């Protein structure tokens, strides 16, 4: 079965005459989206055969590495690469299931492999998009999963979700061969840097929406539906925190401790990622506090509006009570009622009722109830 699966993957590679990692060129349903060999930071010819690409890299005296990209592979498809690179079974299982917490793990070689340790980084990709189905008709944070396996001579990326393509990133890296020459750790840094930049872009979009909500809440046309929009933004912030928060510790570990195969040469680059994550964390914390304040202000406005409504209702009820009382007295049908037989009795009663209602109305207006 394993041989048949290898042949099927090899045929998939051979059919791909162009780079499939770019979303515009990736055929629907293709699991293996790229297989690229680099030597001294320069892309080398490769016919797409996985075994040949690996032998080509391991015959370059440590001057190159191979980059495999997978999109939503099955467990059987991952098993081929696990056997090829000696990946730990637990890491392979996580890569197949996805929905893992962002973090960093280092695994020792398994099954007699002598190529050194393997670093496994878990990221959550995100994008900020319009969602007309949301209750508030606003924006939502859409997330995906990305696992990066790096060894001394390979990079294996496993992506889950409909976004987060690494094609543009690979093209950007190939334009800087001196950076790619630093090895697989340079690819890990570039991926981490792009993902954090995506977080920052999503945070900027959230900030724009928060500014709009803040303006709407304190405007004269503020509505009670604004509370749903505020809660929606808090949910989006929570999603961003779940994606970005757990990354700070592993990125700091890469920035301060040489973890093979990420050597000390890449530590300054990871420190830059840590700085961006710290800025993002402060930004999200300030957004959360601001949304809490906006929500409290909105609830206070709703309470004030309700109190004003109740005062108006009470004032009009008091005004209507005067004619109701007078009409109720004259509707009791007693024989000896005052002014019943007087010619001007009816106009007098109407004048008294109108005068009383106008007086009460003016009194309520002076006190701000109407």
Coordinates of C-alpha atoms in Angstrom, one line a residue:
X1 CA 0.0 0.0 0.0
X2 CA 2.8 2.4 0.9
X3 CA 4.5 1.8 -2.6
X4 CA 1.2 2.5 -4.4
X5 CA 0.7 5.7 -2.4
X6 CA 4.2 6.9 -3.2
X7 CA 3.6 6.2 -6.9
X8 CA 0.3 8.2 -6.7
X9 CA 2.0 11.2 -5.1
X10 CA 4.9 11.0 -7.5
X11 CA 2.4 11.1 -10.5
X12 CA 0.8 14.1 -8.9
X13 CA 4.2 15.9 -8.8
X14 CA 4.9 15.0 -12.4
X15 CA 1.7 16.4 -13.6
X16 CA 2.5 19.7 -12.0
X17 CA 4.7 21.6 -14.5
X18 CA 4.1 24.9 -12.7
X19 CA 4.3 25.9 -9.0
X20 CA 1.0 25.0 -7.5
X21 CA 1.4 26.8 -4.2
X22 CA -0.1 30.0 -5.6
X23 CA -3.9 30.0 -5.1
X24 CA -4.6 31.1 -8.7
X25 CA -2.7 28.1 -10.0
X26 CA -3.6 25.4 -7.5
X27 CA -6.0 22.8 -9.0
X28 CA -9.0 22.0 -6.9
X29 CA -8.5 18.9 -4.8
X30 CA -4.7 18.8 -5.1
X31 CA -3.1 17.7 -1.8
X32 CA 0.6 18.2 -2.8
X33 CA 0.8 21.8 -3.8
X34 CA 4.5 22.2 -4.2
X35 CA 7.9 20.4 -4.2
X36 CA 10.8 22.8 -4.5
X37 CA 14.6 22.2 -4.1
X38 CA 16.9 25.0 -3.0
X39 CA 20.7 25.0 -3.0
X40 CA 22.6 27.9 -1.6
X41 CA 19.3 29.8 -1.6
X42 CA 18.7 29.3 -5.4
X43 CA 15.8 27.2 -6.7
X44 CA 17.0 24.1 -8.5
X45 CA 15.4 22.1 -11.3
X46 CA 13.1 19.4 -9.9
X47 CA 10.8 17.0 -11.7
X48 CA 8.5 16.7 -8.7
X49 CA 9.5 13.2 -7.5
X50 CA 9.7 13.3 -3.7
X51 CA 12.4 10.6 -3.3
X52 CA 14.5 12.1 -6.1
X53 CA 14.2 15.6 -4.6
X54 CA 15.3 14.3 -1.2
X55 CA 18.2 12.4 -2.6
X56 CA 19.2 15.5 -4.6
X57 CA 19.3 17.6 -1.4
X58 CA 21.1 15.1 0.7
X59 CA 23.7 14.8 -2.0
X60 CA 24.5 18.5 -1.9
X61 CA 26.8 18.4 1.2
X62 CA 24.4 20.3 3.4
X63 CA 24.0 23.3 1.0
X64 CA 20.4 22.8 0.2
X65 CA 16.9 21.7 1.4
X66 CA 13.6 20.6 -0.1
X67 CA 10.3 22.3 0.6
X68 CA 7.1 20.2 0.4
X69 CA 3.7 21.9 0.7
X70 CA 0.6 19.9 1.5
X71 CA -3.0 21.1 1.6
X72 CA -5.4 19.2 3.8
X73 CA -3.7 15.8 3.4
X74 CA -5.1 12.5 4.8
X75 CA -3.4 10.4 7.4
X76 CA -2.2 8.0 4.8
X77 CA -0.7 10.7 2.6
X78 CA 1.1 12.1 5.7
X79 CA 2.4 8.7 6.5
X80 CA 4.5 8.7 3.4
X81 CA 6.3 11.9 4.4
X82 CA 6.5 10.7 8.0
X83 CA 8.5 7.7 6.9
X84 CA 10.6 9.7 4.5
X85 CA 11.7 12.3 7.1
X86 CA 11.3 10.2 10.3
X87 CA 8.6 12.4 11.8
X88 CA 7.2 11.7 15.2
X89 CA 3.8 9.9 15.1
X90 CA 2.2 12.4 17.5
X91 CA 3.1 15.3 15.3
X92 CA 1.8 13.5 12.2
X93 CA -1.4 12.8 13.9
X94 CA -1.8 16.4 14.9
X95 CA -1.1 17.5 11.4
X96 CA -3.9 15.3 10.0
X97 CA -6.5 16.4 12.6
X98 CA -5.7 20.1 12.6
X99 CA -7.4 22.5 15.1
X100 CA -4.3 22.4 17.3
X101 CA -3.2 25.0 19.7
X102 CA -0.4 27.2 18.3
X103 CA 3.0 26.3 19.7
X104 CA 6.4 24.8 19.1
X105 CA 7.7 21.3 19.7
X106 CA 11.0 19.6 19.2
X107 CA 11.2 15.9 18.4
X108 CA 14.2 13.7 18.3
X109 CA 14.8 11.4 15.3
X110 CA 12.7 8.2 15.2
X111 CA 13.1 4.8 13.5
X112 CA 16.9 5.0 13.2
X113 CA 17.0 8.4 11.5
X114 CA 20.2 10.3 12.1
X115 CA 19.4 13.6 10.4
X116 CA 18.9 15.5 13.6
X117 CA 16.0 16.9 15.5
X118 CA 12.8 18.1 13.9
X119 CA 11.0 21.3 14.9
X120 CA 7.2 21.4 14.6
X121 CA 5.6 24.8 14.7
X122 CA 1.8 25.2 14.8
X123 CA 0.2 28.4 13.5
X124 CA -3.4 29.6 13.0
X125 CA -3.8 31.6 9.9
X126 CA -6.5 34.3 9.8
X127 CA -8.1 36.8 7.6
X128 CA -10.7 39.5 8.2
X129 CA -13.7 39.2 5.9
X130 CA -17.2 40.4 5.4
X131 CA -19.9 38.0 6.7
X132 CA -23.5 39.0 5.6
X133 CA -24.9 36.1 7.6
X134 CA -23.7 37.5 10.9
X135 CA -26.4 38.9 13.2
X136 CA -24.8 42.3 13.1
X137 CA -23.9 42.2 9.4
X138 CA -20.3 43.0 10.2
X139 CA -16.9 41.4 9.9
X140 CA -15.6 38.1 11.2
X141 CA -12.2 36.6 11.7
X142 CA -11.8 33.5 9.6
X143 CA -9.1 31.1 10.8
X144 CA -7.2 28.2 9.4
X145 CA -4.4 25.9 10.5
X146 CA -0.8 25.6 9.4
X147 CA 1.9 23.2 10.7
X148 CA 5.5 23.6 9.7
X149 CA 8.0 20.7 10.1
X150 CA 11.6 21.7 9.6
X151 CA 14.7 19.5 9.7
X152 CA 18.3 20.0 8.7
X153 CA 17.4 19.5 5.0
X154 CA 13.7 19.8 4.6
X155 CA 10.6 21.9 5.2
X156 CA 7.2 20.4 5.2
X157 CA 4.1 22.7 5.5
X158 CA 0.7 21.2 6.1
X159 CA -2.1 23.7 5.6
X160 CA -5.8 23.4 6.5
X161 CA -8.4 25.9 5.4
X162 CA -9.3 27.8 2.3
X163 CA -6.8 30.7 2.8
X164 CA -3.2 31.2 3.9
X165 CA -1.5 30.2 0.7
X166 CA 2.3 30.2 0.9
X167 CA 2.8 30.8 -2.8
X168 CA 3.4 34.6 -2.6
X169 CA 5.6 34.0 0.4
X170 CA 7.8 31.5 -1.5
X171 CA 8.1 33.9 -4.4
X172 CA 9.2 36.7 -2.0
X173 CA 11.8 34.4 -0.5
X174 CA 13.1 33.3 -3.8
X175 CA 13.8 37.0 -4.6
X176 CA 16.2 37.0 -1.6
X177 CA 18.5 34.0 -2.1
X178 CA 20.8 35.2 0.6
X179 CA 18.0 34.7 3.1
X180 CA 17.0 31.3 1.8
X181 CA 20.6 30.2 2.0
X182 CA 20.2 30.3 5.8
X183 CA 18.2 27.1 5.5
X184 CA 14.9 25.8 6.6
X185 CA 14.9 28.1 9.6
X186 CA 14.6 31.1 7.2
X187 CA 11.4 29.6 5.8
X188 CA 10.0 29.1 9.4
X189 CA 10.8 32.7 10.2
X190 CA 9.2 34.0 6.9
X191 CA 6.0 32.0 7.6
X192 CA 5.8 33.2 11.2
X193 CA 6.5 36.8 10.1
X194 CA 3.7 36.7 7.5
X195 CA 1.2 35.1 9.8
X196 CA 1.9 37.8 12.5
X197 CA 1.6 40.5 9.8
X198 CA -1.8 39.0 8.9
X199 CA -2.8 39.3 12.6
X200 CA -1.7 42.9 12.6
X201 CA -3.8 43.6 9.4
X202 CA -6.8 41.9 11.0
X203 CA -6.3 44.0 14.2
X204 CA -6.2 47.2 12.0
X205 CA -9.5 46.1 10.5
X206 CA -11.0 45.5 13.9
X207 CA -9.8 49.0 15.0
X208 CA -11.6 50.5 12.0
X209 CA -14.8 48.8 13.0
X210 CA -14.4 49.8 16.7
X211 CA -14.0 53.4 15.6
X212 CA -17.2 53.1 13.6
X213 CA -19.1 51.5 16.5
X214 CA -17.8 54.2 18.9
X215 CA -19.0 56.9 16.6
X216 CA -22.4 55.2 16.2
X217 CA -22.9 54.7 19.9
X218 CA -22.3 58.4 20.7
X219 CA -24.3 59.7 17.8
X220 CA -27.9 61.0 18.0
X221 CA -29.1 58.1 15.9
X222 CA -27.6 55.5 18.3
X223 CA -29.8 52.3 18.3
X224 CA -30.2 49.4 20.7
X225 CA -28.9 47.0 18.0
X226 CA -25.4 48.4 18.6
X227 CA -24.9 46.0 21.5
X228 CA -24.9 43.1 19.1
X229 CA -22.2 44.7 17.0
X230 CA -20.1 45.3 20.1
X231 CA -20.4 41.7 21.2
X232 CA -19.5 40.6 17.6
X233 CA -16.3 42.6 17.8
X234 CA -15.4 41.2 21.2
X235 CA -15.8 37.7 19.7
X236 CA -13.5 38.6 16.8
X237 CA -10.9 39.9 19.3
X238 CA -11.2 36.6 21.3
X239 CA -10.5 34.7 18.1
X240 CA -7.4 36.8 17.4
X241 CA -6.2 36.3 21.0
X242 CA -6.6 32.5 20.6
X243 CA -4.5 32.6 17.5
X244 CA -1.8 35.1 18.5
X245 CA -1.5 34.7 22.3
X246 CA 0.0 31.2 22.5
X247 CA 2.7 32.1 19.8
X248 CA 4.6 34.6 21.9
X249 CA 6.3 32.0 24.1
X250 CA 7.6 29.7 21.3
X251 CA 8.7 32.6 19.2
X252 CA 10.6 34.0 22.3
X253 CA 12.2 30.6 22.7
X254 CA 13.4 30.7 19.1
X255 CA 14.7 34.2 19.6
X256 CA 16.7 33.4 22.8
X257 CA 17.7 29.7 22.6
X258 CA 19.4 28.0 19.7
X259 CA 17.0 25.1 18.9
X260 CA 18.3 22.8 16.2
X261 CA 17.7 23.0 13.3
X262 CA 17.1 26.8 13.9
X263 CA 20.5 28.0 14.7
X264 CA 21.7 31.3 16.4
X265 CA 21.9 33.1 13.0
X266 CA 18.1 33.3 12.9
X267 CA 17.6 34.6 16.5
X268 CA 17.6 38.3 15.6
X269 CA 14.9 37.6 13.0
X270 CA 12.7 35.8 15.5
X271 CA 13.2 38.6 18.0
X272 CA 11.6 40.9 15.4
X273 CA 8.6 38.6 15.3
X274 CA 8.4 38.6 19.1
X275 CA 8.3 42.4 19.0
X276 CA 5.4 42.4 16.6
X277 CA 3.6 39.9 18.7
X278 CA 4.1 42.0 21.8
X279 CA 2.7 45.1 20.0
X280 CA -0.2 43.0 18.8
X281 CA -0.9 41.8 22.3
X282 CA -1.0 45.3 23.7
X283 CA -3.2 46.4 20.8
X284 CA -5.7 43.6 21.4
X285 CA -5.7 44.4 25.1
X286 CA -6.5 48.0 24.5
X287 CA -9.2 47.1 22.0
X288 CA -10.8 44.8 24.6
X289 CA -10.8 47.6 27.3
X290 CA -12.1 50.1 24.8
X291 CA -15.0 47.8 23.8
X292 CA -15.8 47.3 27.4
X293 CA -16.0 51.0 27.9
X294 CA -18.1 51.5 24.7
X295 CA -20.5 48.7 25.9
X296 CA -20.9 50.2 29.3
X297 CA -21.6 53.6 27.7
X298 CA -24.1 52.1 25.4
X299 CA -25.9 50.3 28.2
X300 CA -26.0 53.5 30.2
X301 CA -27.5 55.3 27.2
X302 CA -30.1 52.6 26.8
X303 CA -31.0 52.9 30.5
X304 CA -31.2 56.7 30.3
X305 CA -33.4 56.4 27.2
X306 CA -35.7 53.9 29.0
X307 CA -36.0 56.2 32.0
X308 CA -36.9 59.1 29.7
X309 CA -39.6 57.0 28.0
X310 CA -41.0 56.0 31.4
X311 CA -41.1 59.7 32.5
X312 CA -42.9 60.7 29.4
X313 CA -45.4 57.9 29.8
X314 CA -45.9 58.8 33.5
X315 CA -46.4 62.5 32.6
X316 CA -49.0 61.8 29.9
X317 CA -50.8 59.4 32.3
X318 CA -51.0 62.2 34.9
X319 CA -52.4 64.6 32.3
X320 CA -55.0 62.1 31.1
X321 CA -55.9 61.3 34.7
X322 CA -57.6 64.8 35.2
X323 CA -60.3 64.5 32.5
X324 CA -60.7 60.8 33.4
X325 CA -61.4 61.7 37.0
X326 CA -63.9 64.5 36.1
X327 CA -65.7 62.5 33.5
X328 CA -65.8 59.6 35.9
X329 CA -67.5 61.7 38.5
X330 CA -70.2 63.0 36.1
X331 CA -70.8 59.5 34.8
X332 CA -72.0 58.2 38.2
X333 CA -75.7 59.3 37.4
X334 CA -76.4 60.8 40.8
X335 CA -79.6 63.0 40.8
X336 CA -78.1 65.9 42.8
X337 CA -74.8 66.7 40.9
X338 CA -73.5 70.3 40.8
X339 CA -74.2 72.4 37.8
X340 CA -76.2 69.7 36.0
X341 CA -79.0 72.1 35.2
X342 CA -76.9 75.2 34.7
X343 CA -76.7 76.4 31.1
X344 CA -73.0 77.0 31.3
X345 CA -72.1 73.9 33.4
X346 CA -70.8 71.8 30.5
X347 CA -68.5 74.5 29.1
X348 CA -67.3 75.3 32.6
X349 CA -66.3 71.7 33.2
X350 CA -64.5 71.5 29.9
X351 CA -62.7 74.7 30.6
X352 CA -61.6 73.4 34.0
X353 CA -60.3 70.1 32.5
X354 CA -58.4 71.9 29.7
X355 CA -56.9 74.4 32.1
X356 CA -55.8 71.6 34.5
X357 CA -54.3 69.6 31.7
X358 CA -52.4 72.6 30.3
X359 CA -51.1 73.5 33.7
X360 CA -49.8 70.0 34.4
X361 CA -48.3 69.8 30.9
X362 CA -46.4 73.0 31.4
X363 CA -45.2 71.9 34.8
X364 CA -43.8 68.6 33.3
X365 CA -42.2 70.6 30.4
X366 CA -40.4 72.9 32.9
X367 CA -39.1 69.8 34.8
X368 CA -37.8 68.1 31.6
X369 CA -40.3 65.2 31.7
X370 CA -41.8 66.1 28.3

